[in-house]
Coordinates of C-alpha atoms in Angstrom, one line a residue:
Chain O
M18 CA 40.2 3.3 23.8
T19 CA 37.5 1.8 21.6
Y20 CA 33.8 2.5 21.5
E21 CA 33.1 -0.8 23.2
E22 CA 35.6 0.1 26.0
L23 CA 34.0 3.5 26.4
L24 CA 30.5 1.9 26.6
R25 CA 31.7 -0.5 29.2
Q26 CA 33.1 2.3 31.3
I27 CA 29.9 4.3 31.0
V28 CA 27.7 1.3 32.0
D29 CA 30.0 0.8 35.1
E30 CA 29.8 4.5 36.0
D31 CA 26.1 5.2 35.3
E32 CA 23.5 2.8 36.4
R33 CA 20.9 4.3 34.1
V34 CA 22.7 3.1 30.9
V35 CA 21.7 -0.2 29.3
V36 CA 23.1 -1.5 26.0
M37 CA 20.5 -3.0 23.6
T38 CA 20.8 -4.6 20.2
A39 CA 18.9 -6.4 17.5
E40 CA 21.7 -9.0 17.3
N41 CA 24.1 -6.4 15.8
R42 CA 27.1 -7.1 18.0
A43 CA 30.0 -6.1 15.7
A44 CA 31.0 -3.2 17.8
I45 CA 30.0 -4.6 21.2
R46 CA 31.0 -8.3 21.0
N47 CA 32.7 -8.4 24.4
L48 CA 30.0 -6.6 26.3
P49 CA 27.7 -9.5 27.2
S50 CA 30.2 -11.1 29.5
Q51 CA 31.3 -7.8 30.9
I52 CA 28.0 -6.0 31.7
G53 CA 25.7 -9.0 32.2
R54 CA 22.1 -8.0 32.5
K55 CA 22.7 -4.5 31.2
F56 CA 23.2 -6.1 27.8
I57 CA 19.9 -6.9 26.1
D58 CA 19.8 -8.6 22.8
T59 CA 16.2 -8.9 21.4
G60 CA 17.2 -10.8 18.3
I61 CA 16.5 -9.7 14.8
T62 CA 13.6 -7.6 15.9
E63 CA 14.1 -3.9 15.2
M64 CA 10.6 -2.9 16.0
T65 CA 10.5 -4.7 19.3
L66 CA 14.0 -3.4 20.1
V67 CA 13.0 0.2 19.7
G68 CA 9.6 -0.1 21.4
A69 CA 11.3 -1.9 24.3
S70 CA 13.9 0.8 24.5
A71 CA 11.1 3.3 25.0
G72 CA 9.7 1.2 27.8
M73 CA 13.1 1.1 29.5
A74 CA 13.5 4.9 29.0
L75 CA 10.1 5.4 30.7
R76 CA 11.6 3.7 33.7
G77 CA 14.5 6.1 33.8
R78 CA 17.1 4.2 31.8
I79 CA 19.2 5.6 29.0
P80 CA 19.2 2.8 26.4
V81 CA 22.0 2.8 23.8
V82 CA 20.4 0.9 21.0
H83 CA 22.3 -0.9 18.2
A84 CA 21.1 -2.2 14.9
L85 CA 22.2 -1.9 11.3
A86 CA 21.5 1.7 10.2
S87 CA 19.2 0.7 7.4
F88 CA 17.0 -1.6 9.5
L89 CA 17.1 0.6 12.6
T90 CA 16.0 3.7 10.8
M91 CA 13.7 2.2 8.2
R92 CA 12.2 -1.1 9.5
A93 CA 11.6 0.5 12.9
F94 CA 11.0 4.0 11.6
E95 CA 7.5 4.4 12.9
F96 CA 8.5 3.0 16.3
I97 CA 11.3 5.6 16.5
R98 CA 8.9 8.4 15.4
T99 CA 6.0 7.3 17.6
D100 CA 7.6 5.7 20.7
I101 CA 10.8 7.6 20.9
G102 CA 10.1 10.9 19.0
I103 CA 6.7 11.9 20.3
P104 CA 7.5 11.6 24.0
G105 CA 11.1 12.7 23.3
L106 CA 12.6 9.9 25.3
P107 CA 16.4 9.9 25.8
V108 CA 17.1 6.8 23.7
K109 CA 20.4 6.8 21.8
L110 CA 20.0 5.0 18.5
V111 CA 23.3 3.8 17.0
G112 CA 23.1 2.9 13.3
A113 CA 25.8 0.5 12.3
F114 CA 27.4 0.3 8.8
P115 CA 25.8 3.5 7.6
G116 CA 26.4 4.8 4.0
F117 CA 29.6 3.7 2.4
L118 CA 30.5 1.6 5.5
S119 CA 28.0 -1.0 4.2
D120 CA 30.5 -1.4 1.3
G121 CA 29.8 -4.8 -0.4
N122 CA 26.3 -5.4 1.0
G123 CA 24.3 -3.8 -1.8
P124 CA 21.3 -1.3 -1.7
T125 CA 19.3 -3.2 1.0
H126 CA 22.0 -2.1 3.5
Q127 CA 22.9 1.3 2.1
S128 CA 21.4 3.8 4.5
L129 CA 21.6 6.8 2.2
E130 CA 18.5 8.3 3.7
D131 CA 19.0 7.9 7.4
V132 CA 20.0 11.5 8.1
S133 CA 17.1 12.7 6.2
I134 CA 14.4 10.6 7.8
M135 CA 15.8 10.8 11.3
R136 CA 16.2 14.6 11.3
G137 CA 12.6 14.8 10.0
I138 CA 11.3 13.5 13.3
P139 CA 10.5 16.2 15.9
N140 CA 12.7 15.8 19.0
V141 CA 15.2 13.4 17.3
N142 CA 18.7 14.8 16.9
V143 CA 21.4 13.5 14.5
W144 CA 25.1 13.1 15.1
C145 CA 27.5 11.8 12.5
P146 CA 31.0 11.5 13.9
A147 CA 33.8 11.8 11.4
D148 CA 35.7 8.7 12.8
E149 CA 36.3 6.7 15.9
A150 CA 38.2 9.4 17.7
D151 CA 35.5 12.0 16.9
M152 CA 32.9 9.5 18.1
L153 CA 34.6 8.9 21.4
I154 CA 35.1 12.7 22.0
G155 CA 31.4 13.4 21.6
F156 CA 29.7 10.3 23.0
K157 CA 29.3 11.2 26.6
T158 CA 27.8 14.6 25.7
V159 CA 25.4 13.0 23.4
L160 CA 24.5 10.3 25.8
E161 CA 23.7 12.8 28.5
H162 CA 21.5 14.9 26.3
P163 CA 17.9 14.6 27.5
Q164 CA 16.5 14.0 24.0
P165 CA 16.7 11.2 21.5
F166 CA 19.7 11.0 19.2
Y167 CA 20.4 9.1 16.0
I168 CA 24.1 8.3 15.9
R169 CA 25.7 7.4 12.6
Y170 CA 28.2 4.9 14.0
N171 CA 31.7 5.3 12.6
N172 CA 34.7 3.3 13.9
M173 CA 37.2 4.3 11.2
K174 CA 40.6 5.3 12.3
P175 CA 41.2 9.1 12.3
V176 CA 43.4 10.9 9.9
V177 CA 43.6 14.0 12.1
E178 CA 43.6 15.0 15.7
H179 CA 40.1 16.3 16.4
S180 CA 39.2 19.2 18.7
T181 CA 38.1 17.8 22.0
N182 CA 35.8 20.8 22.4
F183 CA 32.6 19.0 21.5
E184 CA 29.3 20.8 21.6
I185 CA 26.0 19.7 20.2
G186 CA 25.1 22.0 17.3
K187 CA 28.7 23.2 16.9
A188 CA 30.8 22.3 13.9
E189 CA 34.5 21.6 14.0
I190 CA 36.3 24.0 11.6
I191 CA 39.4 22.3 10.3
S192 CA 40.4 25.2 8.0
T193 CA 39.0 28.1 6.2
G194 CA 39.3 28.7 2.5
K195 CA 38.7 31.7 0.2
D196 CA 38.2 29.7 -2.9
V197 CA 36.2 26.7 -1.6
T198 CA 34.8 25.4 1.6
I199 CA 33.9 21.8 2.0
L200 CA 31.1 20.9 4.4
T201 CA 31.0 17.3 5.3
Y202 CA 30.2 14.8 8.1
G203 CA 30.7 11.2 9.0
F204 CA 32.9 8.8 7.0
C205 CA 33.5 11.2 4.1
F206 CA 35.4 13.6 6.4
S207 CA 38.7 11.7 6.1
E208 CA 38.9 11.8 2.2
C209 CA 38.0 15.5 2.4
Y210 CA 40.7 16.1 4.9
K211 CA 43.2 14.3 2.7
S212 CA 42.2 16.5 -0.2
L213 CA 43.3 19.7 1.6
N214 CA 47.0 19.1 0.6
L215 CA 46.0 18.4 -3.0
F216 CA 44.2 21.8 -3.1
T217 CA 47.3 23.5 -1.7
E218 CA 49.4 21.9 -4.4
R219 CA 47.1 23.3 -7.0
G220 CA 47.2 26.8 -5.4
V221 CA 43.5 26.6 -4.3
S222 CA 42.6 28.0 -0.9
A223 CA 40.3 25.4 0.6
G224 CA 38.5 25.2 3.9
L225 CA 37.0 22.1 5.6
V226 CA 34.2 21.9 8.1
N227 CA 33.3 18.7 10.0
L228 CA 29.7 19.4 10.9
R229 CA 29.4 16.7 13.6
T230 CA 25.7 17.2 14.5
L231 CA 23.4 17.6 11.5
K232 CA 20.5 18.3 13.8
P233 CA 20.9 20.7 15.5
V234 CA 23.2 22.1 12.8
D235 CA 25.7 24.9 13.3
F236 CA 24.0 27.4 11.0
Q237 CA 26.2 30.2 12.1
T238 CA 29.3 28.5 10.8
I239 CA 27.5 27.5 7.7
L240 CA 26.5 31.1 7.0
E241 CA 30.0 32.4 7.8
V242 CA 31.8 30.1 5.5
T243 CA 29.2 30.6 2.8
S244 CA 29.8 34.3 2.7
N245 CA 33.6 33.9 2.8
S246 CA 34.1 31.3 0.0
K247 CA 33.5 31.4 -3.7
L248 CA 32.2 27.9 -3.7
I249 CA 30.6 25.6 -1.1
V250 CA 30.8 21.9 -1.6
T251 CA 28.7 19.4 0.4
V252 CA 30.2 15.9 0.5
E253 CA 28.1 13.1 1.9
D254 CA 27.5 9.4 1.5
H255 CA 23.8 10.1 1.5
F256 CA 21.0 10.9 -1.0
K257 CA 21.0 14.4 -2.2
K258 CA 17.5 15.0 -1.0
G259 CA 17.2 15.4 2.7
G260 CA 20.8 15.3 3.7
L261 CA 23.5 17.9 4.1
F262 CA 22.7 19.6 0.7
S263 CA 19.1 20.1 1.9
V264 CA 20.3 21.2 5.3
L265 CA 22.5 23.9 3.6
A266 CA 19.6 25.0 1.3
E267 CA 17.2 25.3 4.3
C268 CA 19.8 27.2 6.3
L269 CA 20.6 29.7 3.4
L270 CA 16.9 30.2 2.6
E271 CA 15.9 30.8 6.2
H272 CA 18.6 33.5 6.5
G273 CA 18.0 35.1 3.1
Q274 CA 21.3 34.1 1.6
S275 CA 22.4 32.2 -1.5
A276 CA 25.6 30.5 -2.5
N277 CA 27.4 28.8 -5.3
V278 CA 27.0 25.2 -4.3
L279 CA 28.4 21.9 -5.6
P280 CA 26.6 19.0 -4.0
I281 CA 28.5 15.7 -4.0
S282 CA 25.9 13.0 -3.0
F283 CA 23.7 10.4 -4.5
D284 CA 20.9 11.7 -6.6
E285 CA 18.2 9.1 -7.2
K286 CA 20.7 6.2 -7.1
W287 CA 22.5 3.8 -4.8
F288 CA 26.2 3.3 -4.9
K289 CA 28.1 0.4 -6.6
P290 CA 28.6 -2.4 -3.9
A291 CA 32.3 -3.4 -3.6
T292 CA 35.1 -3.3 -1.1
L293 CA 35.3 0.1 0.5
P294 CA 38.4 1.5 -1.4
D295 CA 36.8 0.4 -4.7
V296 CA 33.5 2.0 -3.8
L297 CA 35.3 5.3 -3.2
E298 CA 37.3 5.0 -6.4
Y299 CA 34.3 4.0 -8.5
E300 CA 32.0 6.7 -7.1
G301 CA 34.6 9.5 -7.1
Y302 CA 34.8 10.0 -3.4
T303 CA 38.6 9.5 -3.0
A304 CA 40.6 12.6 -2.1
E305 CA 42.1 12.8 -5.6
K306 CA 38.7 12.5 -7.3
L307 CA 37.0 14.9 -5.0
T308 CA 39.8 17.5 -5.6
K309 CA 39.6 17.1 -9.3
K310 CA 35.8 17.5 -9.3
I311 CA 35.9 20.6 -7.1
V312 CA 38.8 22.2 -9.1
N313 CA 36.9 21.6 -12.3
K314 CA 33.9 23.3 -10.8
L315 CA 36.1 26.3 -9.7
N316 CA 37.4 26.5 -13.2
G317 CA 33.9 26.8 -14.5
N318 CA 33.9 23.3 -16.1
Chain D
M14 CA -15.1 -12.1 45.5
N15 CA -18.3 -11.5 47.4
K16 CA -21.7 -10.2 46.3
Q17 CA -20.9 -6.7 47.4
D18 CA -17.7 -6.6 45.3
I19 CA -19.7 -7.7 42.3
E20 CA -22.3 -5.0 42.9
I21 CA -19.6 -2.3 43.1
L22 CA -17.9 -3.5 39.9
T23 CA -21.3 -3.7 38.1
S24 CA -22.3 -0.2 39.2
T25 CA -18.8 1.2 38.3
A26 CA -19.0 -0.4 34.8
F27 CA -22.5 1.0 34.4
K28 CA -21.1 4.5 35.1
V29 CA -18.2 4.0 32.7
R30 CA -20.7 3.0 30.0
Q31 CA -22.6 6.2 30.7
H32 CA -19.4 8.2 30.2
I33 CA -18.8 6.3 26.9
I34 CA -22.3 7.1 25.7
N35 CA -21.7 10.8 26.5
M36 CA -18.5 10.7 24.4
S37 CA -20.4 9.3 21.5
T38 CA -21.7 12.7 20.3
G39 CA -20.1 16.1 19.5
G40 CA -17.6 14.5 17.2
G41 CA -18.2 10.9 18.4
C42 CA -16.0 8.0 19.4
F43 CA -15.3 4.4 18.8
I44 CA -18.2 3.1 20.9
G45 CA -18.2 -0.6 20.1
A46 CA -14.6 -1.3 21.2
S47 CA -15.0 1.0 24.2
L48 CA -18.1 -0.9 25.4
S49 CA -16.5 -4.4 24.8
C50 CA -13.7 -3.7 27.2
A51 CA -15.4 -1.5 29.8
D52 CA -16.0 -4.4 32.2
L53 CA -12.5 -5.7 31.8
I54 CA -10.8 -2.3 32.4
V55 CA -13.0 -1.7 35.5
Y56 CA -12.2 -5.1 36.8
L57 CA -8.4 -4.7 36.3
Y58 CA -8.2 -1.3 38.0
K59 CA -10.5 -2.1 40.9
K60 CA -9.4 -5.7 41.6
F61 CA -6.2 -6.7 39.9
L62 CA -3.8 -3.8 39.4
N63 CA -1.9 -1.9 42.0
V64 CA -2.7 1.5 40.5
T65 CA -4.2 4.2 42.6
P66 CA -4.5 8.0 42.5
D67 CA -1.6 8.1 45.0
N68 CA 0.9 5.8 43.4
L69 CA 1.1 7.0 39.8
A70 CA 4.7 8.0 40.2
D71 CA 5.8 5.0 42.3
P72 CA 8.2 2.8 40.3
K73 CA 6.7 -0.2 42.1
R74 CA 3.2 0.4 40.8
D75 CA 1.7 -1.9 38.3
Y76 CA 1.6 -0.7 34.7
F77 CA -1.5 -0.7 32.5
L78 CA -1.1 -0.1 28.8
L79 CA -3.9 0.3 26.4
S80 CA -2.5 -0.7 23.0
K81 CA -5.8 -0.7 21.1
G82 CA -6.2 3.0 21.6
H83 CA -9.7 3.3 20.0
D84 CA -11.3 2.1 23.2
V85 CA -9.9 5.0 25.3
P86 CA -13.3 6.3 26.4
A87 CA -13.5 3.1 28.5
L88 CA -10.2 4.1 30.1
Y89 CA -11.1 7.7 30.6
G90 CA -14.4 6.7 32.2
T91 CA -12.6 4.2 34.5
L92 CA -9.9 6.8 35.4
A93 CA -12.7 9.2 36.3
E94 CA -14.6 6.6 38.4
I95 CA -11.5 5.6 40.4
G96 CA -10.6 9.2 41.0
I97 CA -7.4 9.5 39.0
I98 CA -9.0 12.2 36.8
S99 CA -12.0 14.4 37.4
A100 CA -15.1 13.3 35.7
E101 CA -15.6 17.0 34.8
R102 CA -12.8 16.7 32.3
L103 CA -14.7 14.2 30.2
K104 CA -17.0 17.1 29.2
Y105 CA -14.0 18.4 27.2
H106 CA -13.9 15.4 25.0
L107 CA -12.5 16.6 21.6
K108 CA -12.2 20.1 22.9
T109 CA -9.0 22.1 22.4
N110 CA -8.8 23.1 26.0
D111 CA -8.0 19.6 27.1
N112 CA -6.5 16.4 25.6
I113 CA -9.4 14.0 25.8
Y114 CA -9.3 12.8 22.2
W115 CA -9.6 9.5 20.3
H116 CA -6.4 7.9 21.5
P117 CA -4.7 7.6 24.9
N118 CA -2.0 10.2 25.6
T119 CA 0.1 11.0 28.6
N120 CA -1.5 14.4 29.2
I121 CA -4.1 12.4 31.0
P122 CA -2.9 11.2 34.5
G123 CA -2.9 7.4 34.6
V124 CA -2.1 7.0 31.0
E125 CA 1.4 5.4 31.0
F126 CA 2.0 5.7 27.3
H127 CA 0.3 7.0 24.2
S128 CA -1.2 4.6 21.6
G129 CA -3.1 4.9 18.4
S130 CA -0.8 3.1 16.0
L131 CA -1.5 -0.6 16.5
G132 CA 1.1 -3.1 17.5
H133 CA 3.3 -0.8 19.5
L134 CA 2.6 -1.2 23.2
L135 CA 3.5 -4.9 23.6
S136 CA 7.1 -3.8 22.7
V137 CA 7.0 -0.9 25.1
A138 CA 5.6 -3.2 27.8
I139 CA 8.4 -5.6 27.2
G140 CA 10.9 -2.8 27.9
I141 CA 9.0 -1.9 31.1
A142 CA 8.8 -5.5 32.2
M143 CA 12.5 -6.1 31.5
D144 CA 13.4 -3.0 33.5
C145 CA 11.2 -4.1 36.4
K146 CA 13.2 -7.3 36.5
L147 CA 16.5 -5.5 36.1
S148 CA 15.5 -3.3 39.0
E149 CA 14.4 -6.4 41.0
Q150 CA 10.9 -5.1 41.4
S151 CA 7.8 -7.3 41.3
N152 CA 5.4 -5.0 39.4
K153 CA 2.9 -6.5 37.0
V154 CA 2.9 -5.0 33.4
L155 CA -0.4 -5.5 31.7
V156 CA -1.2 -4.7 28.1
V157 CA -4.7 -4.7 26.5
L158 CA -4.5 -5.6 22.8
G159 CA -7.4 -5.7 20.3
D160 CA -8.1 -8.9 18.5
G161 CA -7.9 -7.0 15.2
E162 CA -4.5 -5.6 16.4
L163 CA -3.2 -9.2 16.2
N164 CA -2.9 -8.7 12.5
E165 CA 0.2 -6.6 13.1
G166 CA 3.5 -8.4 12.6
S167 CA 5.1 -6.5 15.4
I168 CA 2.8 -8.3 17.9
W169 CA 4.3 -11.7 16.9
E170 CA 7.9 -10.4 16.8
A171 CA 7.3 -9.0 20.4
A172 CA 5.6 -12.2 21.5
L173 CA 8.7 -14.2 20.6
V174 CA 10.9 -11.7 22.5
A175 CA 8.7 -11.7 25.6
S176 CA 8.9 -15.5 25.7
A177 CA 12.6 -15.6 25.1
K178 CA 13.1 -13.1 27.9
E179 CA 10.9 -15.2 30.2
L180 CA 8.8 -12.2 31.2
D181 CA 6.5 -13.7 33.8
N182 CA 5.7 -10.2 35.0
L183 CA 4.0 -9.4 31.7
I184 CA 0.3 -10.1 31.0
V185 CA -1.4 -9.5 27.7
V186 CA -5.2 -9.3 27.6
V187 CA -6.8 -9.6 24.2
D188 CA -10.2 -7.9 24.1
R189 CA -11.7 -10.6 21.9
N190 CA -14.8 -8.8 20.6
K191 CA -14.4 -10.6 17.3
F192 CA -14.5 -7.5 15.1
Q193 CA -11.9 -5.4 13.5
A194 CA -12.6 -2.0 12.0
N195 CA -15.1 -3.0 9.3
V196 CA -15.6 -6.8 9.5
Q197 CA -15.5 -9.8 11.7
T198 CA -12.0 -10.9 12.4
E199 CA -12.7 -14.5 11.2
D200 CA -13.9 -13.2 7.9
L201 CA -10.8 -11.2 7.1
I202 CA -7.7 -12.6 8.9
P203 CA -8.8 -15.6 11.0
L204 CA -7.2 -15.6 14.4
E205 CA -8.4 -18.8 16.1
S206 CA -7.1 -20.2 18.2
I207 CA -5.4 -17.2 19.8
E208 CA -4.6 -19.3 22.9
D209 CA -2.9 -21.9 20.8
K210 CA -0.9 -19.4 18.9
F211 CA 0.5 -17.8 22.0
K212 CA 1.1 -21.2 23.6
A213 CA 3.1 -22.2 20.5
F214 CA 5.2 -19.0 21.1
G215 CA 6.0 -20.2 24.7
W216 CA 3.3 -18.3 26.6
F217 CA 1.0 -19.4 29.4
A218 CA -2.6 -18.8 28.0
L219 CA -6.1 -18.8 29.4
T220 CA -9.6 -17.6 28.3
C221 CA -12.2 -15.9 30.4
N222 CA -15.6 -14.2 29.9
G223 CA -14.7 -10.5 29.7
H224 CA -18.2 -9.5 31.0
D225 CA -18.3 -11.8 34.0
F226 CA -16.5 -10.4 37.0
E227 CA -16.4 -13.7 38.9
D228 CA -14.9 -15.5 35.9
M229 CA -12.4 -12.7 35.3
H230 CA -11.4 -12.8 38.9
S231 CA -10.9 -16.5 39.1
T232 CA -8.9 -16.4 35.8
F233 CA -6.7 -13.4 36.7
S234 CA -6.2 -14.8 40.3
S235 CA -5.0 -18.1 38.9
L236 CA -1.9 -16.4 37.3
K237 CA 1.1 -17.5 39.2
S238 CA 4.4 -15.7 39.3
G239 CA 7.7 -17.5 38.7
L240 CA 6.4 -19.5 35.7
R241 CA 9.2 -17.9 33.6
K242 CA 6.6 -17.4 30.9
P243 CA 4.5 -14.3 29.9
A244 CA 0.8 -14.7 30.3
L245 CA -2.0 -14.3 27.7
I246 CA -5.6 -13.9 28.7
V247 CA -8.2 -13.9 26.0
A248 CA -11.2 -11.9 27.3
D249 CA -14.2 -13.1 25.4
T250 CA -16.4 -10.0 24.8
I251 CA -19.2 -8.5 22.7
R252 CA -18.6 -5.4 20.7
G253 CA -21.0 -2.7 21.9
K254 CA -21.8 -4.7 25.1
G255 CA -24.6 -3.1 27.1
L256 CA -26.4 -1.4 24.2
P257 CA -28.4 -4.0 22.2
S258 CA -29.0 -1.5 19.4
I259 CA -25.3 -1.5 18.6
E260 CA -24.1 -4.8 19.9
A261 CA -22.0 -6.9 17.5
R262 CA -22.7 -4.6 14.5
A263 CA -19.9 -4.0 12.0
D264 CA -21.5 -0.6 11.0
R265 CA -21.3 0.9 14.6
W266 CA -17.6 0.9 14.8
F267 CA -17.2 4.7 15.0
V268 CA -20.3 6.7 15.9
N269 CA -21.3 10.3 16.2
F270 CA -24.9 10.4 17.6
T271 CA -27.3 13.3 18.0
P272 CA -28.2 14.5 21.5
E273 CA -31.6 12.8 21.1
E274 CA -30.0 9.5 20.3
I275 CA -27.7 9.8 23.3
E276 CA -30.8 10.2 25.5
M277 CA -32.2 7.0 24.0
L278 CA -29.0 5.1 24.6
H279 CA -28.9 6.1 28.2
K280 CA -32.4 4.7 28.5
E281 CA -31.4 1.6 26.7
L282 CA -28.5 1.1 29.0
K283 CA -30.9 1.2 31.9
G284 CA -33.1 -1.4 30.2
E285 CA -36.0 1.1 29.9
A286 CA -36.5 1.3 26.1
G287 CA -34.6 0.3 22.9
A288 CA -32.9 3.1 21.1
E289 CA -33.9 3.9 17.5
L290 CA -30.7 5.1 15.9
T291 CA -30.9 7.0 12.7
S292 CA -27.4 8.6 12.5
E293 CA -25.3 7.7 9.6
T294 CA -23.5 4.4 10.0
I295 CA -19.8 4.4 9.1
I296 CA -18.5 1.2 7.7
A297 CA -15.4 2.3 5.8
R298 CA -12.2 3.0 7.7

């Protein structure tokens, strides 16, 4: 099943659900002919899109709202904060091509702050599925949640079979490691997963946690793995400030803990636009390069 | 509309203006914008919109959205006069034991959606109007915009969308009092002709005198459904209408009068004596 097929099924089953877009149809190209008037395209108008989704939600609808992650979260930021966030309307905001998935587009399209700014809005929750399978597992739960959600859309093919036990605020623990635990979310998950074998080859005991929702975040799991690993690594296609590294710092500080942390993120810079594999290679986010960086850190280099 | 209707509307608008004056002290309010749309809001609730104290949760009610939030004292006053809220609550203007503050909020029954940030509620209204059509209901969705608010780009984005979606259940009323916060609109960002601009965007557009109940009634009554176009009505108004000492004055945008000045303004409203206002004027936003 694809995201589009799931959405169609949900629209058929639940009369409250409407699909809206600011002419971002990549993931939902076939829906107009399938769901008719439940498909609403407002054109390239992110502000109107979000405001109108609030109006529809006031009438009892659950709008699933699509636009490119950068423009949805930034062009329409105040509309999200004011029209969706303040009343806590159950709008589901789907940001397309987030982070690395904007590959060759350049910095205008690189939503490397979406997690930060969306989680900063009271009432707005944030879910970053690791891949298409992870997204399909969690989608209905997130859709039915009574509050707004920002969803970092991710249709990449999975490299692992995910746990179907999806709970908002609960991480998926792939493995535990005494030497290092990697905390990650979204697109970066797959390369982190591929790195696990490379750690084993090097005799390093490595754990991996797919956080799934960044808000609410699974602070219990974070605290547990932090006290059980010598090194914690946060891997994200996001700015260092406000993303997972900040979530971890907030979590540790609130609970009076500290940790040896290696943040892998973008600090005051955007990434080099290129094809996706080249971006990962250039920026050091392939499994091999991540492993090397982390082993170096473990070895005190 | 007969003579008695006009008398009732006139006396209700008078009482609403008294409420507005009473909210112009103890912290103050945006009096000029409130007075300019008082007649309009009274007319809409009493003669045009299907909104009553008993149908506020009915999905088939009409929707009224006040996008230019500064003028909320006119809405609070009207809601009190038509019995949706108790007039007693207005005494709690700016008090922490209620939510009668400078912008509309949904803690007040009858307020469909909060505003304060300009340029939002036309988009929200579009969503409501689209859903009314999707639900095959014939509600009217009416939004009041300020003329200064038309500076916002989101208005024009939304105007395109409303036209594209053929929302003939959507009515925008512009309170054309010719002032924005500090200056006259035509001196900062000229807006004329508002009608022509909306017509060019595919809207049906009319103008009426926003202080003349008969003219408002004939204009609003002339709106027809099934035109497959959203409607714009420019309500030509005077900022501060009803109080000559503050009418059409840029420096009486926001006011916080003394109790003595409030007394004088009540007399001025009745036409008994002009008010001599000495409170500081505020001209900077």
